[in-house]
mmCIF file with all atom_site columns, C-alpha atoms in Angstrom:
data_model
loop_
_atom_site.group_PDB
_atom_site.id
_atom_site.type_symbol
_atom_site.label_atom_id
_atom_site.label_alt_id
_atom_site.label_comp_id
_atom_site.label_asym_id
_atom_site.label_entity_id
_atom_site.label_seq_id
_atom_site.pdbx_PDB_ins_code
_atom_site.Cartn_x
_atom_site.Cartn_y
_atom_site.Cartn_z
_atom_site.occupancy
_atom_site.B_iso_or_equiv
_atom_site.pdbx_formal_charge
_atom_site.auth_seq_id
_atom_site.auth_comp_id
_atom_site.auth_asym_id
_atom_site.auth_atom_id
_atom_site.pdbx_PDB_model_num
ATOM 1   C CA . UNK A 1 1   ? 0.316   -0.793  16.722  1.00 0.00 ? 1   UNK A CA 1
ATOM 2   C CA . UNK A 1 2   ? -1.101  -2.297  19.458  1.00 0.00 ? 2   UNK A CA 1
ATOM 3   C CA . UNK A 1 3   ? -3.821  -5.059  20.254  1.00 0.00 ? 3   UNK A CA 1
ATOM 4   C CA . UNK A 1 4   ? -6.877  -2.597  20.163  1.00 0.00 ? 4   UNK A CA 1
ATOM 5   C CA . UNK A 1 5   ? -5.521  -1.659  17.071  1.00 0.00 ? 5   UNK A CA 1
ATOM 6   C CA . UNK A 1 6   ? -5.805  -5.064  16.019  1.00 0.00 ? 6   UNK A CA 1
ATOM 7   C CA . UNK A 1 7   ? -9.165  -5.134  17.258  1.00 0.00 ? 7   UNK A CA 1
ATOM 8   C CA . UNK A 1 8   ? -10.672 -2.140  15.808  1.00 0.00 ? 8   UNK A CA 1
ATOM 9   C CA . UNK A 1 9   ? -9.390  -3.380  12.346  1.00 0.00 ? 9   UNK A CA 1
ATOM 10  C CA . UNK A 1 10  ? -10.701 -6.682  12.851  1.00 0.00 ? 10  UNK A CA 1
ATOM 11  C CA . UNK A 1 11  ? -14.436 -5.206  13.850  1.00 0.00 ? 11  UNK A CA 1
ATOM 12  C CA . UNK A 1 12  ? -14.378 -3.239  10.710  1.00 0.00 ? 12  UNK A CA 1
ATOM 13  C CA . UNK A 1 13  ? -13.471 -5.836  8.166   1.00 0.00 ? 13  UNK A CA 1
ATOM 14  C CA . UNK A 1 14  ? -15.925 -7.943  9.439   1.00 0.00 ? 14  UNK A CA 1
ATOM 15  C CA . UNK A 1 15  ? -18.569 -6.145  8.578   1.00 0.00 ? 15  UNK A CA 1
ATOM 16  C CA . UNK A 1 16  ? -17.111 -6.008  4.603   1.00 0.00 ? 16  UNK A CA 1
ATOM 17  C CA . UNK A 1 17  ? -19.396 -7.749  1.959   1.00 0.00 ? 17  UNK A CA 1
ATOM 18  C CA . UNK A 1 18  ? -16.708 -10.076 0.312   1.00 0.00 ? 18  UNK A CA 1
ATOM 19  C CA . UNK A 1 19  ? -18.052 -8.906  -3.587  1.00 0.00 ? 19  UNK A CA 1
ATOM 20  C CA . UNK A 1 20  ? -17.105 -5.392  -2.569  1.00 0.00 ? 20  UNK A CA 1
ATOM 21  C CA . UNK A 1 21  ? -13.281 -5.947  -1.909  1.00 0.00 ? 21  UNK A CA 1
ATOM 22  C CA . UNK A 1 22  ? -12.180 -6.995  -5.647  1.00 0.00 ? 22  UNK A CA 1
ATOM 23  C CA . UNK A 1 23  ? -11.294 -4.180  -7.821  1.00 0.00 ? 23  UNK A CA 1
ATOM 24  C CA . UNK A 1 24  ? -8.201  -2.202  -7.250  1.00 0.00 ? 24  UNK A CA 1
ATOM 25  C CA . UNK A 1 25  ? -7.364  1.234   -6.647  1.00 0.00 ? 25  UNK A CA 1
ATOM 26  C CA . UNK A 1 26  ? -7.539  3.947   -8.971  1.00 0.00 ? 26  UNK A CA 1
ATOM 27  C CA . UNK A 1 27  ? -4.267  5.172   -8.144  1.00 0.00 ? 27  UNK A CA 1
ATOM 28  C CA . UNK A 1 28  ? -2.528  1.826   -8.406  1.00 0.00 ? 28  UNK A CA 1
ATOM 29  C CA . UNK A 1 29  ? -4.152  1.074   -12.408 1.00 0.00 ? 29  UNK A CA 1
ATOM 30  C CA . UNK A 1 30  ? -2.752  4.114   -13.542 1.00 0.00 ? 30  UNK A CA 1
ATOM 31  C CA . UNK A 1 31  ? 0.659   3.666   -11.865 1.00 0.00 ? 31  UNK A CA 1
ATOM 32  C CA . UNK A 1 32  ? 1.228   0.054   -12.939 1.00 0.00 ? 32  UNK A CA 1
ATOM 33  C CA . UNK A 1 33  ? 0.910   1.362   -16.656 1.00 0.00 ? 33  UNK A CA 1
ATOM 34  C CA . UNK A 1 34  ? 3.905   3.028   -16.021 1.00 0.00 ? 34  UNK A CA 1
ATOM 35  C CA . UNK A 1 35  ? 5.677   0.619   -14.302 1.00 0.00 ? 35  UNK A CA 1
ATOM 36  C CA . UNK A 1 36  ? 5.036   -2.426  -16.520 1.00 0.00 ? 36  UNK A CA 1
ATOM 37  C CA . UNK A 1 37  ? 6.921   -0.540  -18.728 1.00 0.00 ? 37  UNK A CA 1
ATOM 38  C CA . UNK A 1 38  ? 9.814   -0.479  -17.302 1.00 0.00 ? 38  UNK A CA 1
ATOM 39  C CA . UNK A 1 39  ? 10.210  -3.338  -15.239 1.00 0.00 ? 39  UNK A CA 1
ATOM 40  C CA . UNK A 1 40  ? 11.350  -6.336  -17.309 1.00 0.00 ? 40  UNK A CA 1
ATOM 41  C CA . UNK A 1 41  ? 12.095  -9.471  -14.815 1.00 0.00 ? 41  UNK A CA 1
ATOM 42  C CA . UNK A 1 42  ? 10.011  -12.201 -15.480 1.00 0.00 ? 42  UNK A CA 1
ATOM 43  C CA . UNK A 1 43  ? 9.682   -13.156 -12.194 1.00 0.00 ? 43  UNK A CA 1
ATOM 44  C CA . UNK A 1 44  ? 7.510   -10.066 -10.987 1.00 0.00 ? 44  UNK A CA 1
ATOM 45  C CA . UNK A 1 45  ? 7.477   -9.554  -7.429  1.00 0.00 ? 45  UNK A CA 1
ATOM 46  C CA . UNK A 1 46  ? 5.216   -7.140  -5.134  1.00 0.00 ? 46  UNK A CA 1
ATOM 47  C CA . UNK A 1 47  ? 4.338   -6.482  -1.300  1.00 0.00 ? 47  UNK A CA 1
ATOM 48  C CA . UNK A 1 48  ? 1.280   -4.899  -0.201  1.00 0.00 ? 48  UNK A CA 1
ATOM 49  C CA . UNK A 1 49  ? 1.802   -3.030  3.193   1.00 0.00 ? 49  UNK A CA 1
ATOM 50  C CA . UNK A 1 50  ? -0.883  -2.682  5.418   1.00 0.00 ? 50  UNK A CA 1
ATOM 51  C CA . UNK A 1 51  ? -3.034  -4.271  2.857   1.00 0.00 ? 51  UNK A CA 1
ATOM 52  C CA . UNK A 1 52  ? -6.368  -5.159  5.019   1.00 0.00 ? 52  UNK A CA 1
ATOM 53  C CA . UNK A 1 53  ? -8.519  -6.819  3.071   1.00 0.00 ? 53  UNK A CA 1
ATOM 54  C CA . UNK A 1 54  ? -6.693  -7.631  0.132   1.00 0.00 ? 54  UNK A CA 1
ATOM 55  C CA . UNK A 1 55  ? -8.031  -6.284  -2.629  1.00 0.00 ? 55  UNK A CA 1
ATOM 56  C CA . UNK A 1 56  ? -5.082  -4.349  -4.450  1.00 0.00 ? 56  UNK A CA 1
ATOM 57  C CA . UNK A 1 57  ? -2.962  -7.504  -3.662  1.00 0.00 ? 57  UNK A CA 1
ATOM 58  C CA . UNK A 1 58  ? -5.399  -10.029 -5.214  1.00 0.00 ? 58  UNK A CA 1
ATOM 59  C CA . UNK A 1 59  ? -5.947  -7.698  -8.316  1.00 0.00 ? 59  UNK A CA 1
ATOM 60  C CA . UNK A 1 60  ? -2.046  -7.405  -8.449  1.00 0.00 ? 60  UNK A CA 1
ATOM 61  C CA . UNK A 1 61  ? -1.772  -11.365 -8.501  1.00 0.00 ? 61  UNK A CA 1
ATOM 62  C CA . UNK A 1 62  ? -4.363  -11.340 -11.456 1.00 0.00 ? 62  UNK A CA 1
ATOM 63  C CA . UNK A 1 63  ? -2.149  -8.976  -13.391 1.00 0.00 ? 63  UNK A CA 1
ATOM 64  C CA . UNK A 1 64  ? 0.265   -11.878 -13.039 1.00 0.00 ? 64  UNK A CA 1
ATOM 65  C CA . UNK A 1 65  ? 2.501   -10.646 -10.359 1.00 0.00 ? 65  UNK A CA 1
ATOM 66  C CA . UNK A 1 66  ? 4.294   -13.033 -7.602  1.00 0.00 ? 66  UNK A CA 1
ATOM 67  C CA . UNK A 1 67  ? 2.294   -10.878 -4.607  1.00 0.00 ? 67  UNK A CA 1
ATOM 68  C CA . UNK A 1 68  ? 2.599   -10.690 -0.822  1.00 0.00 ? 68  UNK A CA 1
ATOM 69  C CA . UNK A 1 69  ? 0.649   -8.503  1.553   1.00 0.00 ? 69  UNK A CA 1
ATOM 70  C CA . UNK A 1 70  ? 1.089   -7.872  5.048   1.00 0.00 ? 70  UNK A CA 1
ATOM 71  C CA . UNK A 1 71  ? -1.599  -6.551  7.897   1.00 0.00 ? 71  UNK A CA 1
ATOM 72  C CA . UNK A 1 72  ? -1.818  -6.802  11.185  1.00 0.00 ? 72  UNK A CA 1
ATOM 73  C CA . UNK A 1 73  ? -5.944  -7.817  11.472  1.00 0.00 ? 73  UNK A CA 1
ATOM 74  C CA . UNK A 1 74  ? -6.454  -11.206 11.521  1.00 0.00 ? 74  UNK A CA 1
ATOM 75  C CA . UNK A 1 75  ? -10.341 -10.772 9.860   1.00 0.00 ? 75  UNK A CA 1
ATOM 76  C CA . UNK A 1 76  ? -8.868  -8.548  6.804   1.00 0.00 ? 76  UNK A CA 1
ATOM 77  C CA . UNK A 1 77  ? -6.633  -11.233 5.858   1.00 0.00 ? 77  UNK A CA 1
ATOM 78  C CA . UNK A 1 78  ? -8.744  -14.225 6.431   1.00 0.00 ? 78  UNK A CA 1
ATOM 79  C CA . UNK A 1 79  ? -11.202 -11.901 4.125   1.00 0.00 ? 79  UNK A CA 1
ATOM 80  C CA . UNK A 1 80  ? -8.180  -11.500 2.017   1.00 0.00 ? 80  UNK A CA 1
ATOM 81  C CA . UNK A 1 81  ? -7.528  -15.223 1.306   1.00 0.00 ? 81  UNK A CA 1
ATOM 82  C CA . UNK A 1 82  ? -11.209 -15.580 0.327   1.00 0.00 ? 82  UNK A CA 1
ATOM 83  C CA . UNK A 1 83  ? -10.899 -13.148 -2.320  1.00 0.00 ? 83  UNK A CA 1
ATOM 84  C CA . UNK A 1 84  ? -7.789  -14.789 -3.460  1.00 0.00 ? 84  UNK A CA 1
ATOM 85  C CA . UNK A 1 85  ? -9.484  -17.821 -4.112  1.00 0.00 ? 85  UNK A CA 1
ATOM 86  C CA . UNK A 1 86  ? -12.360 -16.782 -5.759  1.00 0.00 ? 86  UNK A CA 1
ATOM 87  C CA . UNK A 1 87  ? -10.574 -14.997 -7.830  1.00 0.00 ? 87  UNK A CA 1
ATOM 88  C CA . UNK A 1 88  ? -8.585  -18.307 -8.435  1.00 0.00 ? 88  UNK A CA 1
ATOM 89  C CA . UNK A 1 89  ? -4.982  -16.816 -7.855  1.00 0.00 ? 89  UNK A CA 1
ATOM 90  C CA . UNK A 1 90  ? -2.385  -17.383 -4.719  1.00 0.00 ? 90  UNK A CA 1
ATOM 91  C CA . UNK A 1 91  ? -1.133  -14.364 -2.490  1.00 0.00 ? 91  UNK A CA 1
ATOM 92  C CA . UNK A 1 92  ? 1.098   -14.997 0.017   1.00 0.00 ? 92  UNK A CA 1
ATOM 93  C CA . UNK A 1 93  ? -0.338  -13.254 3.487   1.00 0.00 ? 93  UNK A CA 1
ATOM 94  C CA . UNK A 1 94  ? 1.343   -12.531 6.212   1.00 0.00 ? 94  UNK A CA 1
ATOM 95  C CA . UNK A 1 95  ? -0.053  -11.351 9.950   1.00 0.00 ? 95  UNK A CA 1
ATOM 96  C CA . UNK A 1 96  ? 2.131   -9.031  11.332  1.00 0.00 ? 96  UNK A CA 1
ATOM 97  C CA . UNK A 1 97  ? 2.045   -5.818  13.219  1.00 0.00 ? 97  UNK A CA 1
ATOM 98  C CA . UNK A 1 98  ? 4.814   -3.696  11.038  1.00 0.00 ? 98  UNK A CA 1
ATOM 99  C CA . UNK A 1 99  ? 6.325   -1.886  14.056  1.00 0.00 ? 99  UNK A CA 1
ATOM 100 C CA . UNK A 1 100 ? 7.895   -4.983  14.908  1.00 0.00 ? 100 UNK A CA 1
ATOM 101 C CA . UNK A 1 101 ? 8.229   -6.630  11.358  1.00 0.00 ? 101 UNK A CA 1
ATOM 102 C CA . UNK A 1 102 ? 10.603  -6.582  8.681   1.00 0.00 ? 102 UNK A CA 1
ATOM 103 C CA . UNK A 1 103 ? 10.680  -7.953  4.968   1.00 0.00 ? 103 UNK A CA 1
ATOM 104 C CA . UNK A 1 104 ? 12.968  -9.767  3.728   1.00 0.00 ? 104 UNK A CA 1
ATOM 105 C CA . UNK A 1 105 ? 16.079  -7.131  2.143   1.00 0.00 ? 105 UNK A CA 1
ATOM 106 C CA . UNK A 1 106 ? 15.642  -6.724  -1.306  1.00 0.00 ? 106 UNK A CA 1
ATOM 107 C CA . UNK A 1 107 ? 12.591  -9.033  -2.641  1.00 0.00 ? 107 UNK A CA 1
ATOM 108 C CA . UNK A 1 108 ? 10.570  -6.712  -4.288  1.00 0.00 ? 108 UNK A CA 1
ATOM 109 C CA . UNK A 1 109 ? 9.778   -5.058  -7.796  1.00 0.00 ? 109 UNK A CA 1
ATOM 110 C CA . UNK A 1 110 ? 7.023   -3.137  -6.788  1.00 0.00 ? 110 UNK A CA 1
ATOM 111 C CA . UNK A 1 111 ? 5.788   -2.005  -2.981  1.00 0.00 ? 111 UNK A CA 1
ATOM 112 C CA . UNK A 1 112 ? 2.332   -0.352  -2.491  1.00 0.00 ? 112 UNK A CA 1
ATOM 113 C CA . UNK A 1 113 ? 0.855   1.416   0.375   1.00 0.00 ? 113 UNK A CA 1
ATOM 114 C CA . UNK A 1 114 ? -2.863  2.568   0.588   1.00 0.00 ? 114 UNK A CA 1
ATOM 115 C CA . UNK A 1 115 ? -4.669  4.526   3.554   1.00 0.00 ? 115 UNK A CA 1
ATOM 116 C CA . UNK A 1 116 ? -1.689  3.895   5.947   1.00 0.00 ? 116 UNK A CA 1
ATOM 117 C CA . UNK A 1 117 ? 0.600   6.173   7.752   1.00 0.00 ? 117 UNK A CA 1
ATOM 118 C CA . UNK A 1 118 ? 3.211   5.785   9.834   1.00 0.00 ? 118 UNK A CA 1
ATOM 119 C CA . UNK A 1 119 ? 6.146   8.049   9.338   1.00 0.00 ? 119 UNK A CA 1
ATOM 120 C CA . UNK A 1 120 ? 8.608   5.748   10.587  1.00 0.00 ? 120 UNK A CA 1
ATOM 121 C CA . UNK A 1 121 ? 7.897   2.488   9.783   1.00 0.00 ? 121 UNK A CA 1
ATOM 122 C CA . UNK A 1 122 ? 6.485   2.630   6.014   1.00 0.00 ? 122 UNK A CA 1
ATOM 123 C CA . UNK A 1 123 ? 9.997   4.449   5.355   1.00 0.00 ? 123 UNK A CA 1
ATOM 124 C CA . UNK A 1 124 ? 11.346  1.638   6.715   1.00 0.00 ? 124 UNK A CA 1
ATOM 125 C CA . UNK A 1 125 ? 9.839   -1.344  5.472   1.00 0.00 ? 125 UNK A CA 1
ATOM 126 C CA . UNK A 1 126 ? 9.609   -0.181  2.079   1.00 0.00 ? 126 UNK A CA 1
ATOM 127 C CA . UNK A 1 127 ? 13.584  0.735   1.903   1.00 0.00 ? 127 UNK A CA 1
ATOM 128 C CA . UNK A 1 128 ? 14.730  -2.418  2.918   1.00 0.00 ? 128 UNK A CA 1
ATOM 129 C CA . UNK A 1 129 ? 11.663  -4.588  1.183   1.00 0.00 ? 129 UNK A CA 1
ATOM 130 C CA . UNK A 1 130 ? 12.506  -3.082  -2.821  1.00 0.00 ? 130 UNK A CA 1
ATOM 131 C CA . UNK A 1 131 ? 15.517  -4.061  -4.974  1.00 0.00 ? 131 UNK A CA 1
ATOM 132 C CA . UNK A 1 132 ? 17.674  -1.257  -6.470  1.00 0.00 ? 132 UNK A CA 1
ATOM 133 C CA . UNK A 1 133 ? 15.616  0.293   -9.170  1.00 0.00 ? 133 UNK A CA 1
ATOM 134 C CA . UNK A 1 134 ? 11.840  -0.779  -7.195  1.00 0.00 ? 134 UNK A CA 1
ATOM 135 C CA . UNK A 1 135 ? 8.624   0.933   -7.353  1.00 0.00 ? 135 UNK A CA 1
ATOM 136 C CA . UNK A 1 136 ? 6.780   2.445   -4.744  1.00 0.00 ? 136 UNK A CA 1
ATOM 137 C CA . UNK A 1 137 ? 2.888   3.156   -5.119  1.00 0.00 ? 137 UNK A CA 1
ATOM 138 C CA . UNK A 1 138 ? 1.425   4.792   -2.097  1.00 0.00 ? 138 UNK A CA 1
ATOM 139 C CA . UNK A 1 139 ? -1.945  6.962   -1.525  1.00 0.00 ? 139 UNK A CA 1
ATOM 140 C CA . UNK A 1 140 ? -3.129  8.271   1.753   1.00 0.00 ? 140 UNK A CA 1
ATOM 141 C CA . UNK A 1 141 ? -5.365  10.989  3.154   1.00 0.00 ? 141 UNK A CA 1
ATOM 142 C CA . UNK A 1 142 ? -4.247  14.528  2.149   1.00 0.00 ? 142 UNK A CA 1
ATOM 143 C CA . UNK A 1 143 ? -4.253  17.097  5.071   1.00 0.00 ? 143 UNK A CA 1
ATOM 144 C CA . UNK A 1 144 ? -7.197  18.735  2.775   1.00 0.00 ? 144 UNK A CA 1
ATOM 145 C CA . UNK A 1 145 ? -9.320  15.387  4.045   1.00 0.00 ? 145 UNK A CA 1
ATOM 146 C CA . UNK A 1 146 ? -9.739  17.386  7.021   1.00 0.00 ? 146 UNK A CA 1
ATOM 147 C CA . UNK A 1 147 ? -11.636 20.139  5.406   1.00 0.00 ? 147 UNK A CA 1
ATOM 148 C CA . UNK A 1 148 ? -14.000 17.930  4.182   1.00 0.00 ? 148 UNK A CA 1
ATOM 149 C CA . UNK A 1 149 ? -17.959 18.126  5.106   1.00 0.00 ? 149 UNK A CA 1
ATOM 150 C CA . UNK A 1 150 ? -17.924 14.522  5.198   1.00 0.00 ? 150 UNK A CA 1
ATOM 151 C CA . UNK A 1 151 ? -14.592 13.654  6.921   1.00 0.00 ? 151 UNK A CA 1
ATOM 152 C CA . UNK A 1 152 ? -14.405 11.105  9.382   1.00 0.00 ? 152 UNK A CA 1
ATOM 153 C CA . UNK A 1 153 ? -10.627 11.450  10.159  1.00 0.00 ? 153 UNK A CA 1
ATOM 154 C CA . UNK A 1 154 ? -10.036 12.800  13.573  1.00 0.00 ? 154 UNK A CA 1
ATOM 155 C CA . UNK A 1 155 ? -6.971  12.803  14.306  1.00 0.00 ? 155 UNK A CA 1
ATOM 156 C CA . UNK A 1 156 ? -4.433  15.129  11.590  1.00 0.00 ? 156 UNK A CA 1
ATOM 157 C CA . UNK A 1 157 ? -1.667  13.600  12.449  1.00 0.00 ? 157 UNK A CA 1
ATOM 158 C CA . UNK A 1 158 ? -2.698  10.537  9.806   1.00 0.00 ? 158 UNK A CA 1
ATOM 159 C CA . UNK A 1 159 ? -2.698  12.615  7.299   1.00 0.00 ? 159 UNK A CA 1
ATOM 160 C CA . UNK A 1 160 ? -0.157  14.070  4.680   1.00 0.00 ? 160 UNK A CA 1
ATOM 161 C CA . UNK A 1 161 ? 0.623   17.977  3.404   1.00 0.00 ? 161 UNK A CA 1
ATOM 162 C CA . UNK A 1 162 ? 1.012   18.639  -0.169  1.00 0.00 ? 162 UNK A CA 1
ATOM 163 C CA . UNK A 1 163 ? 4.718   17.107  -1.137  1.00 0.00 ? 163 UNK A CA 1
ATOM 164 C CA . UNK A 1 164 ? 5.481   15.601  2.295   1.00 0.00 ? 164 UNK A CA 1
ATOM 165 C CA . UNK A 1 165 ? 6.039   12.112  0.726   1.00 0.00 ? 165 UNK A CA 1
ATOM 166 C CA . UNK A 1 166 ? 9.459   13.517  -0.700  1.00 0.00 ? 166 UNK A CA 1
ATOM 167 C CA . UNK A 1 167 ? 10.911  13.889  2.774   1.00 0.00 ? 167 UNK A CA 1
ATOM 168 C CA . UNK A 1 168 ? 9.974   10.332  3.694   1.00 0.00 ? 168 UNK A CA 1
ATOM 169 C CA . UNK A 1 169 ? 11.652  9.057   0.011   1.00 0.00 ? 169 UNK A CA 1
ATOM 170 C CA . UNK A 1 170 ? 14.761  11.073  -0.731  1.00 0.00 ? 170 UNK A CA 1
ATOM 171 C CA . UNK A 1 171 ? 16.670  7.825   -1.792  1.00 0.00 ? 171 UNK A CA 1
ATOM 172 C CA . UNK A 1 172 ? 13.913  8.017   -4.562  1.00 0.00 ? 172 UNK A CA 1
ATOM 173 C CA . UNK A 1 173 ? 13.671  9.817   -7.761  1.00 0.00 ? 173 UNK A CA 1
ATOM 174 C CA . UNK A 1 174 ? 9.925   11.208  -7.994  1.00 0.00 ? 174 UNK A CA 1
ATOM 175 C CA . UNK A 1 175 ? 7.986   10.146  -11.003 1.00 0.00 ? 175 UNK A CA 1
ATOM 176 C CA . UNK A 1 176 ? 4.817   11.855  -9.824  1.00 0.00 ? 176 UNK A CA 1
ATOM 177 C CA . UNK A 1 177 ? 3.628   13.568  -6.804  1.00 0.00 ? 177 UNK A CA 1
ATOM 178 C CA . UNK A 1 178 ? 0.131   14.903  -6.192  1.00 0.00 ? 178 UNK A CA 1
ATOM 179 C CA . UNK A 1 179 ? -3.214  15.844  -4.584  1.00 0.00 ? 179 UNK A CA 1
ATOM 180 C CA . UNK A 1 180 ? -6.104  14.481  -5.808  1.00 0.00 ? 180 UNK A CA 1
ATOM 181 C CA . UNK A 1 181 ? -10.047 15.389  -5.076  1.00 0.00 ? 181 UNK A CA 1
ATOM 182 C CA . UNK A 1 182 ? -11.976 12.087  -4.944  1.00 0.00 ? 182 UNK A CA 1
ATOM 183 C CA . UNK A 1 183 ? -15.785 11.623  -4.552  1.00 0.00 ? 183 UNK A CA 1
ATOM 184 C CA . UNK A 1 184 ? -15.337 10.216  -1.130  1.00 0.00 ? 184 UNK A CA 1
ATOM 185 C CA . UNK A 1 185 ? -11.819 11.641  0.093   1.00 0.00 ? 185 UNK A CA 1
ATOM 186 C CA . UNK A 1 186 ? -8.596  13.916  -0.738  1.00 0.00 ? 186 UNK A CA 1
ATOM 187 C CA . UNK A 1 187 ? -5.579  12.090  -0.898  1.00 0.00 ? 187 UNK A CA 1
ATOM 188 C CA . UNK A 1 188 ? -1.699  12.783  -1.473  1.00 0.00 ? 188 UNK A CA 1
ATOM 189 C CA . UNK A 1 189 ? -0.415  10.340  -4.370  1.00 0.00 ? 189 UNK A CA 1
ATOM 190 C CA . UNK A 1 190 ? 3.340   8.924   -4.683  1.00 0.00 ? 190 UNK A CA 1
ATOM 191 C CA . UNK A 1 191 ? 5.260   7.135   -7.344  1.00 0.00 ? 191 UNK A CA 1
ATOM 192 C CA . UNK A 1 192 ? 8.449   6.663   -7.423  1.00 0.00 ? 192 UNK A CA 1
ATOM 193 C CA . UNK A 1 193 ? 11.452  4.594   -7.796  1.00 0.00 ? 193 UNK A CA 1
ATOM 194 C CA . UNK A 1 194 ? 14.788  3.975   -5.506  1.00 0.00 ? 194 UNK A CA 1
ATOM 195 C CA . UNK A 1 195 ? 17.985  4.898   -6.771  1.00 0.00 ? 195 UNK A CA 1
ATOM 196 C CA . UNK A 1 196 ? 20.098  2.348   -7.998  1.00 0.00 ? 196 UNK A CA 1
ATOM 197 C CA . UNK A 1 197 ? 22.484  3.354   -5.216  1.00 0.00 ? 197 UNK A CA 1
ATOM 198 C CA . UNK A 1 198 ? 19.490  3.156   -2.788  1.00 0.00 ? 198 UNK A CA 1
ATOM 199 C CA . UNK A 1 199 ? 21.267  6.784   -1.487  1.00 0.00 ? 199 UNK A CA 1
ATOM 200 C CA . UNK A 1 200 ? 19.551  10.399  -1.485  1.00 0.00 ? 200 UNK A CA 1
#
């Protein structure tokens, strides 16, 4: 990313009504029922990447999960610490642009990404940021967005074909892996969880 990157983010966020950015994602609800089964350390950690304003992170730390999120705007996260602390829980937030960041090895339970592509670097981050046996959550824009009357995507390039997240994740065994129709986009949905070998 770069600093107009930076800058376009922060422009947008600004203009975000702070009620607006508390409930979570669809997506991530219905796979956290699944993984709360499963994931039995009391000590439940999860990173947000490319989390912008917060919300799936804040509604993670009110589900009682040790949470981190990461975004390069400056705005989004100083947004993102206000919703914390209305909602009365702590997130830790870090400002960061991810081409040139890296999680600590290992930390994680759970990593979710939402609206964000990059085919190199989410790959990246989220191999090295999960323990053996972690989650990954991720929705973003299907290549069916495109089609859309009311898409405002431009360029195609941000957005995935139908089972493209398996050749990003091979070290991961697919739990589920779809396209959903939304009211207000089409998106490709992930969930999945690395290998205890962390090998394809």
């Amino acid at each position: 990313m770069s600093t107009r990157d930076r800058e376009r983010w922060n422009e947008k966020y600004a203009s975000v009504e702070l009620h607006r950015i508390v409930e979570p994602d669809d997506w991530l609800v219905e796979a956290l029922q699944v993984i709360e089964t499963t994931t039995t350390t009391s000590n439940r950690r999860a990173l947000d990447v490319a989390c912008g304003l917060g919300h799936n992170a804040v509604w993670l730390a009110r589900q009682g999960w040790t949470t981190d999120g990461v975004d390069i705007s400056t705005t989004g996260l100083e947004r993102a610490r206000q919703s914390a602390a209305a909602n009365g829980v702590h997130v830790g937030w870090t400002e960061a642009d991810l081409d040139n960041w890296s999680p600590r090895p290992n930390e994680y339970d759970v990593v979710i990404v939402f609206r964000f592509l990059d085919r190199q670097t989410v790959p990246r981050v989220v191999q090295t940021a999960l323990r053996p046996m972690g989650w990954l959550v991720y929705e973003t824009f299907s290549s069916a967005q495109c089609k859309r009357p009311d898409n405002h995507i431009r360029n195609p390039d941000f957005t995935l074909a139908e089972g493209e997240f398996s050749t990003f994740f091979p070290q991961f065994d697919v739990v589920a892996q779809r396209e959903d129709v939304l009211a207000d986009r089409t998106v490709e949905r992930f969930l999945g969880r690395l290998r205890a070998s962390g090998k394809a």
